[in-house]
Coordinates of C-alpha atoms and ligand atoms in Angstrom, one line a residue:
X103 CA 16.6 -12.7 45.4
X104 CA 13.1 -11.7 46.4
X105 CA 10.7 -14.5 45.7
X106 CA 7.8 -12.9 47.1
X107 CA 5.5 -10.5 45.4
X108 CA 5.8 -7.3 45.4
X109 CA 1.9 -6.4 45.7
X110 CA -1.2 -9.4 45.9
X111 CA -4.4 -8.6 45.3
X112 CA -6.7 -10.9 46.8
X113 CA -10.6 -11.5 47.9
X114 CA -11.8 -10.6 43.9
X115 CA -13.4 -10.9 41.6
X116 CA -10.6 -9.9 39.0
X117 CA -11.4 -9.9 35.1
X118 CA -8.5 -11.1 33.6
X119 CA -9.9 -10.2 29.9
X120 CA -8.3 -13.3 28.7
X121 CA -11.0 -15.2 26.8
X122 CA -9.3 -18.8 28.3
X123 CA -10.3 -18.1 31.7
X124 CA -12.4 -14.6 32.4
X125 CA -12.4 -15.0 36.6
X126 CA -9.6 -15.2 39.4
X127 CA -9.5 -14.0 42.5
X128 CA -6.4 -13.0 43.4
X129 CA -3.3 -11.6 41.3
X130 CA 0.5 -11.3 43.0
X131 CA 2.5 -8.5 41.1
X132 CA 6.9 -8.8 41.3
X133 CA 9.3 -6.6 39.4
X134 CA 6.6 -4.9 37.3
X135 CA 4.9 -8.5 35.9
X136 CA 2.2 -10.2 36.7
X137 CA 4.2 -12.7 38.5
X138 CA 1.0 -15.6 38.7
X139 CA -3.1 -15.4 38.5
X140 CA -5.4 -17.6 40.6
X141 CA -7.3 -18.2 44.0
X142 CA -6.7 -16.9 46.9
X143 CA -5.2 -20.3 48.5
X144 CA -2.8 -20.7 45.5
X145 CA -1.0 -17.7 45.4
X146 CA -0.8 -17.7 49.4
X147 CA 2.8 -18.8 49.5
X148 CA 3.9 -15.7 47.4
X149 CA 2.9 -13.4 50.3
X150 CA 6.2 -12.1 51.8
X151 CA 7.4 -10.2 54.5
X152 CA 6.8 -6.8 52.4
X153 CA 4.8 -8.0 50.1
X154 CA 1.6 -5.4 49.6
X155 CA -1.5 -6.7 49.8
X156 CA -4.4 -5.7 49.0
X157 CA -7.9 -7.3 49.9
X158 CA -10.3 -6.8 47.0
X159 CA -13.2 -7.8 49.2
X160 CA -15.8 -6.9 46.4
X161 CA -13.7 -4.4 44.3
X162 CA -13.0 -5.3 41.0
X163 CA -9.4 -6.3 39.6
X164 CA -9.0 -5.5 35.6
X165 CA -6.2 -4.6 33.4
X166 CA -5.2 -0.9 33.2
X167 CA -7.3 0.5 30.1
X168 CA -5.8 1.4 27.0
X169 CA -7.7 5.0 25.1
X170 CA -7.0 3.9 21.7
X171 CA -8.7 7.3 20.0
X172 CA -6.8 10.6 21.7
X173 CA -5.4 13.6 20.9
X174 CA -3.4 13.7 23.8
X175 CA -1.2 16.8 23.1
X176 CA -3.9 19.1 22.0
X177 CA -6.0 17.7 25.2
X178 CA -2.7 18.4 27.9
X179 CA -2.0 21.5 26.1
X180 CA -6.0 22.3 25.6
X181 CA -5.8 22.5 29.8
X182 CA -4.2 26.0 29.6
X183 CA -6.8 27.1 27.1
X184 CA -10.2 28.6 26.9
X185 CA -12.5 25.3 27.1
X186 CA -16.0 25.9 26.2
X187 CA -17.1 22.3 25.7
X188 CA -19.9 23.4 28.6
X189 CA -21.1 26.5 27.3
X190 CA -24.6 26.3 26.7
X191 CA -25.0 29.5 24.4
X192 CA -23.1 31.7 22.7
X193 CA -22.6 34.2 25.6
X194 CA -21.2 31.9 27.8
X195 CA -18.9 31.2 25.4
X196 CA -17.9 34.5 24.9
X197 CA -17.3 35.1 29.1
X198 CA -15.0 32.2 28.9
X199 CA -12.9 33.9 26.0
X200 CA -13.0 37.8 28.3
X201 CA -12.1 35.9 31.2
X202 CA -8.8 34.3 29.6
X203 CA -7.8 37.8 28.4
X204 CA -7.7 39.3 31.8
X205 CA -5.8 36.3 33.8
X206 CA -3.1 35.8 30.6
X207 CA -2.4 39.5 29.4
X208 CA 1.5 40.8 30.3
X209 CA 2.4 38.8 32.9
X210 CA 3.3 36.2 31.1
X211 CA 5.3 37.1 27.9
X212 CA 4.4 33.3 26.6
X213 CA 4.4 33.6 22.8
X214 CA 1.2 30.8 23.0
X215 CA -0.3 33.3 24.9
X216 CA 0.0 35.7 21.9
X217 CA -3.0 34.0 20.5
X218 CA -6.3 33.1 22.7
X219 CA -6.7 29.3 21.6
X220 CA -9.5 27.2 23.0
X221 CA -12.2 24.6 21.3
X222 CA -15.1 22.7 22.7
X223 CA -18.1 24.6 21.3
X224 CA -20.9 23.2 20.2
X225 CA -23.7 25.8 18.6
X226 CA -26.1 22.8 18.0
X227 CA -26.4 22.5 21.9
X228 CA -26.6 26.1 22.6
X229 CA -29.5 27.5 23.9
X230 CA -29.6 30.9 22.7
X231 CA -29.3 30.1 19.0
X232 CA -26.8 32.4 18.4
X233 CA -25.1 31.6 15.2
X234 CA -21.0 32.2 16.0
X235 CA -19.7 35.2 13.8
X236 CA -16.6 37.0 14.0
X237 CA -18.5 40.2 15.5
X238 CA -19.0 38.1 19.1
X239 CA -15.2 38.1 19.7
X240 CA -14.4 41.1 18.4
X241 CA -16.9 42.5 21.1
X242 CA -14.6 41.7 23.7
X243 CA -10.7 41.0 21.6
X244 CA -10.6 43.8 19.2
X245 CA -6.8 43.1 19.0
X246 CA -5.8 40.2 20.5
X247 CA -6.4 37.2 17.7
X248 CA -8.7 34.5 18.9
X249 CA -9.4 30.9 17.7
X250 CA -11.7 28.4 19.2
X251 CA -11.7 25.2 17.5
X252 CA -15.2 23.3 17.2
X253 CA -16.2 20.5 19.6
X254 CA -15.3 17.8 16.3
X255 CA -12.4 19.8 15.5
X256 CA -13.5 20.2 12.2
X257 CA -14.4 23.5 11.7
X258 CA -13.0 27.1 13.6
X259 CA -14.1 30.6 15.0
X260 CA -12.0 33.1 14.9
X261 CA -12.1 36.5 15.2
X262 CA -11.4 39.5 12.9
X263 CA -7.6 39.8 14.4
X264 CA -7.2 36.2 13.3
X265 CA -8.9 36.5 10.1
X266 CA -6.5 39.7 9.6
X267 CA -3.3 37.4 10.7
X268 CA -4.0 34.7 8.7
X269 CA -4.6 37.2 5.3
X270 CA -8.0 35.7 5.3
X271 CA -10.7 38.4 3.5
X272 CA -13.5 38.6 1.4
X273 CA -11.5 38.1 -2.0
X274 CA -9.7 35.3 -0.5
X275 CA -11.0 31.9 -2.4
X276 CA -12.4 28.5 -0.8
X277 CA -9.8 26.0 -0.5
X278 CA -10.1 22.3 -2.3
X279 CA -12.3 20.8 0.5
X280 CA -12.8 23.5 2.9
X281 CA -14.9 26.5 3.3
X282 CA -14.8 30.3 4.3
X283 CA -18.3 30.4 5.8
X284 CA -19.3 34.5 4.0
X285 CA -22.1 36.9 5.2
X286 CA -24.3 38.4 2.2
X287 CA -21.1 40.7 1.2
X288 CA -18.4 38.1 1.0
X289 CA -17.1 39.1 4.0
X290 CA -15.7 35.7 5.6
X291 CA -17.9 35.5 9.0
X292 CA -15.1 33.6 10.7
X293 CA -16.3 30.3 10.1
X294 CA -13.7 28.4 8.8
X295 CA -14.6 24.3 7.5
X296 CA -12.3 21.4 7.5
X297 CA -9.2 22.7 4.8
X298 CA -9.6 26.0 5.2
X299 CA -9.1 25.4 9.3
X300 CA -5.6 25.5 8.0
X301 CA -5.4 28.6 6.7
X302 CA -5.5 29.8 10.4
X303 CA -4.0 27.6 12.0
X304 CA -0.9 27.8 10.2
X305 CA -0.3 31.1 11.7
X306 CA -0.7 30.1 15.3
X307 CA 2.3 30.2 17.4
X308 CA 3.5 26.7 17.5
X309 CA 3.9 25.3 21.0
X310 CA 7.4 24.2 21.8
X311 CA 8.3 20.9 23.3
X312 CA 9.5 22.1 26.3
X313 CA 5.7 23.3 26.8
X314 CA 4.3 19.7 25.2
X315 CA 6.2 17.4 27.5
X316 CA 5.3 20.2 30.7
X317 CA 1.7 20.0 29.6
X318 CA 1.8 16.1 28.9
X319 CA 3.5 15.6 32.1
X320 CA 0.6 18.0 33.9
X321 CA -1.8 15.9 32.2
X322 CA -0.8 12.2 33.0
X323 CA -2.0 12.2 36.7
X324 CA -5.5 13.1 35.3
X325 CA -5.4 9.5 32.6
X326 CA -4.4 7.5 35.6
X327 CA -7.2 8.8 37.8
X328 CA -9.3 7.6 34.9
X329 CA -7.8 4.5 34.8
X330 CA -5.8 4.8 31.7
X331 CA -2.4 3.3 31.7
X332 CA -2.1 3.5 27.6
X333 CA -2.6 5.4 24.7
X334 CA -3.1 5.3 21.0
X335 CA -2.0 8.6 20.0
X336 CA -4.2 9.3 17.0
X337 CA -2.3 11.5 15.3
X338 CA 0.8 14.2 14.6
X339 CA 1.6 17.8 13.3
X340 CA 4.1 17.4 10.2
X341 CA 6.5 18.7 12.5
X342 CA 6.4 15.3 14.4
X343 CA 6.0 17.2 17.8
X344 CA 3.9 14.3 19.5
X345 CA 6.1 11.9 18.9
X346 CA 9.4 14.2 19.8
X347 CA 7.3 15.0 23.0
X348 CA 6.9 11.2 23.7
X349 CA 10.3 10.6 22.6
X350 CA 11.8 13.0 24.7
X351 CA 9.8 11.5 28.0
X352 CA 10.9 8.3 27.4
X353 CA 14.5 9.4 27.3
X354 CA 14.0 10.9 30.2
X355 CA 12.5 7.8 31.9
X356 CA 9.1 10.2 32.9
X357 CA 6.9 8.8 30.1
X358 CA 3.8 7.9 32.3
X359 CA 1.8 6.2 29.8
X360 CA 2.2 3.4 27.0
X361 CA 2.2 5.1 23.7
X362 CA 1.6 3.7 20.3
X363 CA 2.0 6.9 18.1
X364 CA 0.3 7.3 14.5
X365 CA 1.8 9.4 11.9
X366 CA 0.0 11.8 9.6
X367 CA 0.0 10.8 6.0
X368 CA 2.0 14.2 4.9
X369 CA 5.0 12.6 6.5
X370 CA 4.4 9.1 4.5
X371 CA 7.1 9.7 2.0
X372 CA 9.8 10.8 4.4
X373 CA 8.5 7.7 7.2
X374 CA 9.4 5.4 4.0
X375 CA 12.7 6.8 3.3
X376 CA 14.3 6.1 6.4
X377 CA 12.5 2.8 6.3
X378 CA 10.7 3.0 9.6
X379 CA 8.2 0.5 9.9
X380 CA 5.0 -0.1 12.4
X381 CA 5.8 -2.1 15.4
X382 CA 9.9 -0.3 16.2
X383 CA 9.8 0.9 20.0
X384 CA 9.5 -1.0 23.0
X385 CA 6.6 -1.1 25.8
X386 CA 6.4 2.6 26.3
X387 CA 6.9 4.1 22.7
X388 CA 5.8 2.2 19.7
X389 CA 5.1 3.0 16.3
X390 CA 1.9 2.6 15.2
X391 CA 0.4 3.1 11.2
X392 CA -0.2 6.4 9.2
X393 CA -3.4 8.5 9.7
X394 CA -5.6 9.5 6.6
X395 CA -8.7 10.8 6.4
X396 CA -11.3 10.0 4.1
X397 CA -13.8 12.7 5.9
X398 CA -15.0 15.3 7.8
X399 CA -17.4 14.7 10.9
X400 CA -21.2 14.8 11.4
X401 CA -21.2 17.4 13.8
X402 CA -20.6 20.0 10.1
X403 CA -22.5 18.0 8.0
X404 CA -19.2 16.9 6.1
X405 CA -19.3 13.1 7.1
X406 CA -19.4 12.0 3.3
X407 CA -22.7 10.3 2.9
X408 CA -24.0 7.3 0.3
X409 CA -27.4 9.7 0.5
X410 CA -27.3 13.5 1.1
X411 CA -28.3 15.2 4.8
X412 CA -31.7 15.0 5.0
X413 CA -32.6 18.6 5.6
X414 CA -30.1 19.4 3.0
X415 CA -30.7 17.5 -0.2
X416 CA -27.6 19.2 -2.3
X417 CA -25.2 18.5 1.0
X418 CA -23.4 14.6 0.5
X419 CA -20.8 15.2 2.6
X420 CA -17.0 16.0 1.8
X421 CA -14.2 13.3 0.8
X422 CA -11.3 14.5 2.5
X423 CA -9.2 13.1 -0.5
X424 CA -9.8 11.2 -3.8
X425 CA -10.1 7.6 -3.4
X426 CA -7.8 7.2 -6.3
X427 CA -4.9 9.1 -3.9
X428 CA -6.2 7.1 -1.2
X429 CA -5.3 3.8 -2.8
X430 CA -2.2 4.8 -3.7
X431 CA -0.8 6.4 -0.6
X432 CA -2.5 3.2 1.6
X433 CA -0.6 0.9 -1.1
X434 CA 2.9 2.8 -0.4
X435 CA 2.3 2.6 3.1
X436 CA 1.8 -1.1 3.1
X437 CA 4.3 -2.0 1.1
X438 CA 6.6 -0.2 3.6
X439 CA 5.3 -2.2 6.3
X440 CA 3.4 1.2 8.1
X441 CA 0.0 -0.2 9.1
X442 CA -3.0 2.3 8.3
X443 CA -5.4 3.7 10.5
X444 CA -8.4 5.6 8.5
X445 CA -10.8 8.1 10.0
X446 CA -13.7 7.6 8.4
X447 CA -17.2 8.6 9.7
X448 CA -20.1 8.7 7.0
X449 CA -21.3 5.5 5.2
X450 CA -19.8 6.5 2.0
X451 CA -16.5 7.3 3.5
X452 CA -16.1 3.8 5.4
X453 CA -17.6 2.2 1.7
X454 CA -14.3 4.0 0.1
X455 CA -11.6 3.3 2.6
X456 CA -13.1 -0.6 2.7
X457 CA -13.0 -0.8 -0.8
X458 CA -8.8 0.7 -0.4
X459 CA -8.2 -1.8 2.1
X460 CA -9.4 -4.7 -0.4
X461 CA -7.1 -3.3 -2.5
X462 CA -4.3 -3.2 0.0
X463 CA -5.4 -6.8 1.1
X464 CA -4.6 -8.1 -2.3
X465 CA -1.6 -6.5 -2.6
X466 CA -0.5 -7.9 0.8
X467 CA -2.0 -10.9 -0.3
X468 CA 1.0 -11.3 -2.9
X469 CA 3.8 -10.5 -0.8
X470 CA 5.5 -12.4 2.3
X471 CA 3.9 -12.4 5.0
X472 CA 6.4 -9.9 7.0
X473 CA 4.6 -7.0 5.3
X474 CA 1.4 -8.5 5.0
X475 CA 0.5 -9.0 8.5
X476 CA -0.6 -5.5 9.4
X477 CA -3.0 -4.6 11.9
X478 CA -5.1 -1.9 9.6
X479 CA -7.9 -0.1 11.4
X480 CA -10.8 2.2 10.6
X481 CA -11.3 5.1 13.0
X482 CA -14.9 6.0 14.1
X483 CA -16.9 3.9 11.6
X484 CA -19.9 6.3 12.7
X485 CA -22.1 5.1 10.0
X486 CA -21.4 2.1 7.9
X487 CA -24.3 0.7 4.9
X488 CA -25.1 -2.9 5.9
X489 CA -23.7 -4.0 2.8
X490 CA -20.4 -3.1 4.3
X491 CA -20.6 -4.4 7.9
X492 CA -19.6 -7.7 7.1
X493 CA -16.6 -6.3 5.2
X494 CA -14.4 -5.5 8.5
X495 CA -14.3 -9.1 9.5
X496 CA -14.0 -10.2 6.1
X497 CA -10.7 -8.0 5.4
X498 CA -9.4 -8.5 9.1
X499 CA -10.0 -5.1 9.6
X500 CA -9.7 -3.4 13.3
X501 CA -13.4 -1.1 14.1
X502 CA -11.7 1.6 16.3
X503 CA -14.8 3.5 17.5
X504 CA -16.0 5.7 20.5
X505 CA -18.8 5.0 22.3
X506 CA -19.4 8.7 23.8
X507 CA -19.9 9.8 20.7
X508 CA -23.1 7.3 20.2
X509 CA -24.7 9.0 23.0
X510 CA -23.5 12.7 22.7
X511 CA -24.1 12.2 19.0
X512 CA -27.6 10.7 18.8
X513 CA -29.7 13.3 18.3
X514 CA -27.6 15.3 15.6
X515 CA -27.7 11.2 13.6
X516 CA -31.7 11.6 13.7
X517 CA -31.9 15.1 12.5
X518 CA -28.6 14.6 10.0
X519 CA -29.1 11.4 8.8
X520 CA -32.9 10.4 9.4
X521 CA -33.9 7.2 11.3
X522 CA -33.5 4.8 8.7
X523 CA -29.6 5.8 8.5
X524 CA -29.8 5.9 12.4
X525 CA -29.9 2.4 12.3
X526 CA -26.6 2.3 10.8
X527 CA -24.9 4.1 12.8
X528 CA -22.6 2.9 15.9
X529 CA -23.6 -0.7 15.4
X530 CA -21.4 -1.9 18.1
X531 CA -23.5 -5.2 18.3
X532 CA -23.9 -6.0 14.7
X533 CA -19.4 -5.4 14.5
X534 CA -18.8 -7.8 17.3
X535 CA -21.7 -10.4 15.9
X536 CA -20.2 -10.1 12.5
X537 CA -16.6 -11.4 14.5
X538 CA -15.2 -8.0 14.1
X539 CA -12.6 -6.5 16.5
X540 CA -13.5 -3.2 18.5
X541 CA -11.5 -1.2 20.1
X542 CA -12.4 1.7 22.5
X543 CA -11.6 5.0 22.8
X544 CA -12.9 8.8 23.5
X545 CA -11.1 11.3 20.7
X546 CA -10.7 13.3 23.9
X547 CA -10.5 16.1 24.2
X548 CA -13.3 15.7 21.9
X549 CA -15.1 13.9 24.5
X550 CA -14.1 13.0 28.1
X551 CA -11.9 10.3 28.1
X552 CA -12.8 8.5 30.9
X553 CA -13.3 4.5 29.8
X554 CA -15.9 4.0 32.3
X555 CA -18.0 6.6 30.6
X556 CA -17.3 4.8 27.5
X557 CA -17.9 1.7 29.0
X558 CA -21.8 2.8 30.2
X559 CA -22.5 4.3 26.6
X560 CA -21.6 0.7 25.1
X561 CA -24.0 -1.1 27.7
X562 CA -26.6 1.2 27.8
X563 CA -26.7 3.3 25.0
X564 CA -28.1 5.7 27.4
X565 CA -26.7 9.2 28.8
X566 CA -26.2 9.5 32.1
X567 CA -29.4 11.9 32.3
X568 CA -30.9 8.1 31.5
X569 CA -32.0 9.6 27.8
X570 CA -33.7 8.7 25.5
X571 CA -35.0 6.2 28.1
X572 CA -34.5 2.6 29.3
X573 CA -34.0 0.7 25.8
X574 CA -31.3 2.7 24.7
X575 CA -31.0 4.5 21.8
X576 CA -30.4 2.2 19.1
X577 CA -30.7 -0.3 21.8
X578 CA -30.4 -2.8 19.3
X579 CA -26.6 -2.3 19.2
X580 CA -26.2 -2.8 23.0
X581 CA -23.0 -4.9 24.2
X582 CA -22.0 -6.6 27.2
X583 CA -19.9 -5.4 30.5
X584 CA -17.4 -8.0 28.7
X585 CA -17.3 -6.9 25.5
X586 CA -16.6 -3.4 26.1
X587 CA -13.8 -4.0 28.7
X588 CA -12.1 -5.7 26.0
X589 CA -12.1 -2.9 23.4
X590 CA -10.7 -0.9 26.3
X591 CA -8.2 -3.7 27.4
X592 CA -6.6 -6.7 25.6
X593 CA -8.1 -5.7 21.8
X594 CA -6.3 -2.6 22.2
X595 CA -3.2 -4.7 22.6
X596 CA -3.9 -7.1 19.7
X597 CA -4.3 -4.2 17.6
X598 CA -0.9 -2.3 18.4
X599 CA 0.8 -5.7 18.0
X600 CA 1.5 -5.7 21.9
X601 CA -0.8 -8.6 23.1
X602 CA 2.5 -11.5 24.1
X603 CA 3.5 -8.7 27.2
X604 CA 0.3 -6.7 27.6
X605 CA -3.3 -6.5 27.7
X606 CA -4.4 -8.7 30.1
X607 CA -3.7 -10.6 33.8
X608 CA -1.6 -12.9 32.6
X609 CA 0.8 -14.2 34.0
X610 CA 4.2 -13.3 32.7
X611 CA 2.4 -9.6 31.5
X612 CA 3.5 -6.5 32.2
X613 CA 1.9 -5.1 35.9
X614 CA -1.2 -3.0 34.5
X615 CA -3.7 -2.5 36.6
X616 CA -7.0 -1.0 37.7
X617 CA -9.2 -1.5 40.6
X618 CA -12.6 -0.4 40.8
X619 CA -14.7 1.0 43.6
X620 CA -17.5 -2.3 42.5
X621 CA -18.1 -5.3 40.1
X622 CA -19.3 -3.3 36.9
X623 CA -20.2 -6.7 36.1
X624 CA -22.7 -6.8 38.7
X625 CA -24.4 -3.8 39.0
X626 CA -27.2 -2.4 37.0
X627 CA -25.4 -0.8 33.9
X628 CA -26.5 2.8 34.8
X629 CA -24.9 2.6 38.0
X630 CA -21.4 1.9 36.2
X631 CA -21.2 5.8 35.9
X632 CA -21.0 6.2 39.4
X633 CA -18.4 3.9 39.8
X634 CA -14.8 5.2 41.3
X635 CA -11.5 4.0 39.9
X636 CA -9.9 2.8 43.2
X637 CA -6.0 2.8 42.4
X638 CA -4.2 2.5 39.4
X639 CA -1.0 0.4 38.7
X640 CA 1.7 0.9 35.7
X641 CA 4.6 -1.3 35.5
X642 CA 4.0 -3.1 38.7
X643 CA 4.0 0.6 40.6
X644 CA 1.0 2.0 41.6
X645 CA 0.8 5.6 40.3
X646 CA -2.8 6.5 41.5
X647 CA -4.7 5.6 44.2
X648 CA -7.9 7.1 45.8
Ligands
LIG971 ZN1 -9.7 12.0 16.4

C-alpha cells in the first residue's frame, strides 16, 4: 500500500475556506482525498518516491469552485449557436445570424440545424438604437426560421419563418403572463415576453442526448479552465434531458463535473410519485430541489416590483405565478422532502416567495425533522425591500445570487428602478451582516461564468473598465476576498447538503482543487481580473493545467 501522497502542494499560502483555520501552507493529495493540511515541515514525511509536488512559491492553493447558478446545457449546446452577447448594435447582430447560415446550410443534415438558434442580445447596450423586429432577420433568412433568445432569457426574436412555424399571427391572443410584442396593425413584431417565449419554442427541434452529452462533454474543458470543478444545474426541460444527459455521463464514468441537478416545478407531481427526494445521488450526481419562478428579469422590465418602473408608472412587473399556487406547490414539495429553489428578482417577488417559505417553515416546523431540514434557496434576490432582508437569516434561507449581474446590471437598476430602489438591490454586504448564507454563481451563459470575474464584482463592485469609478457602485455592499471565495467554495457545499466530503481542504475531503497564478488575497482587488487559474484538480487528478 502506497503511503505516500499522490500530489503535495507546498510553499503556500493555501485558503482552506474552513472558518476553523483559514491558512496552511502545504496540502498532500492520495487516492482522490485530501489526505492531510498543514506546514510545509509536517507533511514532509508524506513525500514519496512519485509523489507530485508542487511548490506554490506564492501561488495560491483553494478549493475547486463550485457555479451554483448555470444553465449548463443551453451554455454547451449555446457553443454551436449564433452568440451575440457582444454585438453592439442591431447590425452586428444581424452579420452573426448571415454568417451561421452560410457555414451550416446542406452540409450538415442536423435537424438542430433546421432552425438558426442563438441568444445573447442585449438592445439596451446597442449602439445604433435599432429596436429588434422581425423585418431585420427576414432581411437576410426569408425561409430558414430563426430564434435568438435575449441576453436574460426572458424574452425572444424571431423571425417571420418562426412566427409562421409556431402559428403565431396577428389574431393570435397574449398568453397568461406573456406577451406578443404587435406593431400599429396587430401584426406580432417578433418580440415574444416571458410565457409567450413558449409558444416558439415549443416548435424548435429538440436537441437529442446524444448531442447534450457531446456538447457537455465539449464544454467541460472550458469550466475547468475557469476553475470550476462543480455545478448547480439550475434548471430542466419537462422532458428531464439535463438530468438524462448528466445521468448518462456518470454511467459512463465521463461526468467531468459535480452536479447537483434542480428540477422544474411542472415535473413536481410526477418527482413526488416515485418518491424521489433531494439529497439521492452520490458525489457526481445529486438531486437538488424544484425550480419555481415567482418572476421575470429586469433586463424586460418584468422583475415584479413593490413600486412600478420608474419611467413607466402602469408597469409593476409580472408574477410569474399566483402566490396562492406558489404556496401550495412549495408546501407539496416540502412535504415530499424536494427542497426549493425560487428565482425571484424584484422586491415584490422575493416579498412573496419569503412570505411562501414562512409558510413552508411552519409547516416543516410540525413535522420530523427528516423533512424539515431542507436547504431552501432564493435565486438572484436582485432587489429585496429592507423590511425583508433580515427575513433570509431569519427563515434559514440560502441567498443564491450572481455578482456579474451587479456590475453588468447597474445601470439598467438606476434607470429601472431609480436610486433609492438601487440601494436595494445586490446588497451582498447587508445578506452576509444580517448572518445570511450566499452562494455564488454566473446564470452563464447569461453571463461568463468564470468565478474569478464573479469574485472581482463582489470586492469591487466595479467593471473591469474600473466603472463607475473607485467606490464601487453601490460600494456600500462591498465584501471581502474571503467572503466571496466562500459563496464560490464551501457554502455551495452546505447548501447542496455535501459539506462532510466536499467544499473545502480538509482533510479527509474529496481532492478539489484550484491554483491560482497569485494571492487574490493580496493584491489590489482590481488586479484579481487579471489573475490566471494555474491548474485545476478534480477527484485528486488534475484535469487542467496552464
Ligand atoms: Zn438562471
Amino acid at each position: 500500500m502506497n503511503l505516500y501522497a499522490d500530489l503535495l502542494f507546498t510553499g503556500g499560502p493555501v485558503y482552506i475556506a474552513d472558518p476553523a483555520r483559514p491558512r496552511a501552507t502545504a496540502v498532500a493529495v492520495r487516492d482522490g482525498c485530501i489526505l492531510a493540511v498543514g506546514t510545509d515541515a509536517d507533511l514532509a514525511e508524506l513525500r514519496g518516491p512519485s509523489t507530485v509536488v508542487t511548490n506554490l512559491a506564492g501561488k495560491l492553493l483553494l478549493p475547486g469552485f463550485t457555479e451554483s447558478h448555470v444553465h449548463f446545457i443551453e451554455l454547451a449546446l449555446r457553443a454551436a449557436q449564433v452568440e451575440a452577447t457582444e454585438a453592439r448594435s442591431a447590425g452586428e447582430v444581424i452579420d452573426l445570424v448571415r454568417a451561421k447560415l452560410n457555414t451550416s446550410g446542406s452540409a450538415t443534415p442536423a435537424r438542430s440545424d433546421a432552425w438558426i438558434r442563438g441568444g445573447g442580445w442585449n438592445a439596451n447596450i446597442w449602439t445604433d438604437g435599432v429596436v429588434p423586429h422581425r423585418a431585420l432577420l427576414d432581411a437576410v433568412a426569408p425561409e430558414t426560421p430563426v430564434a435568438l433568445d435575449s441576453k436574460a432569457l426572458h424574452a425572444v426574436w424571431v423571425n417571420s419563418a418562426a412566427l409562421r412555424i409556431a402559428g403565431i399571427d396577428a389574431a393570435t391572443p397574449d398568453v397568461p403572463g406573456g406577451i406578443i410584442e404587435r406593431d400599429a396593425d396587430g401584426v406580432p413584431t417578433g418580440i415574444l415576453h416571458e410565457n409567450a417565449v413558449d409558444l416558439v419554442a415549443r416548435c424548435y427541434p429538440k436537441p437529442d442526448l446524444a448531442e447534450t452529452t457531446a456538447a457537455v462533454l465539449a464544454a467541460t474543458p472550458g469550466m475547468w479552465a475557469t476553475g470550476i470543478v462543480a455545478l448547480h444545474n439550475a434548471n430542466d426541460t419537462s422532458d428531464g434531458l439535463a438530468f438524462r444527459t448528466y445521468q448518462a455521463l456518470h454511467r459512463r464514468r465521463e461526468l467531468g463535473l459535480r452536479v447537483l441537478q434542480q428540477f422544474p416545478v411542472c415535473n413536481l407531481d410526477h418527482l413526488r410519485a416515485i418518491g424521489l427526494r433531494s439529497g439521492l445521488g452520490d458525489a457526481w450526481l445529486r438531486v437538488g430541489g424544484v425550480k419555481m419562478f415567482a418572476d421575470g428579469a429586469l433586463g424586460n422590465r418584468t422583475a415584479s416590483m413593490l413600486q412600478p418602473y420608474v419611467d413607466e408608472p402602469s408597469n409593476w412587473g409580472v408574477a410569474a405565478v399566483d402566490p396562492e399556487e406558489m404556496l401550495e406547490q412549495a408546501l407539496a414539495a416540502s412535504a415530499a422532502g424536494l427542497s426549493l429553489t425560487i428565482h425571484a428578482i424584484g422586491d415584490r417577488a422575493n416579498r412573496d416567495v419569503l412570505n411562501v417559505l414562512a409558510e413552508v417553515r411552519k409547516d416543516e416546523g410540525r413535522r420530523p425533522k427528516e423533512t424539515s431540514s431542507l436547504r431552501h434557496r432564493v435565486e438572484h434576490v436582485q432587489c429585496i425591500h429592507p423590511d425583508d432582508l433580515p427575513r433570509l437569516v431569519q427563515l434559514d434561507v440560502i441567498a443564491s445570487v450572481q455578482p456579474i449581474h451587479a456590475t453588468s446590471d447597474m445601470r439598467i437598476v438606476d434607470r429601472y428602478w431609480g436610486p433609492g430602489r438601487a440601494l436595494n438591490a445586490y446588497p451582498f454586504r447587508r445578506l452576509l451582516d444580517s448572518g445570511a448564507r450566499l452562494v455564488f454563481g454566473s446564470d452563464g451563459p447569461i453571463e461568463p461564468h468564470a468565478p474569478l470575474i464573479g469574485i472581482h464584482a463582489a470586492v469591487t463592485r466595479r467593471r473591469g473598465d474600473g466603472s463607475p469609478g473607485p467606490e464601487g457602485w453601490q460600494g456600500q455592499e462591498r465584501i471581502t476576498v474571503a467572503e466571496a471565495v466562500d459563496a464560490y467554495t464551501c457554502w455551495p457545499a452546505y447548501v447542496a447538503g455535501e459539506e462532510s466530503y466536499r467544499g473545502s481542504i480538509t482533510s479527509g475531503k474529496v481532492a478539489d482543487l484550484v491554483v491560482l497564478s497569485q494571492d487574490i488575497f493580496r493584491v489590489d482587488p482590481m488586479a484579481i481580473l487579471e489573475t490566471q487559474v494555474e491548474m485545476t484538480v478534480l477527484d485528486g487528478r488534475v484535469v487542467w493545467k496552464k
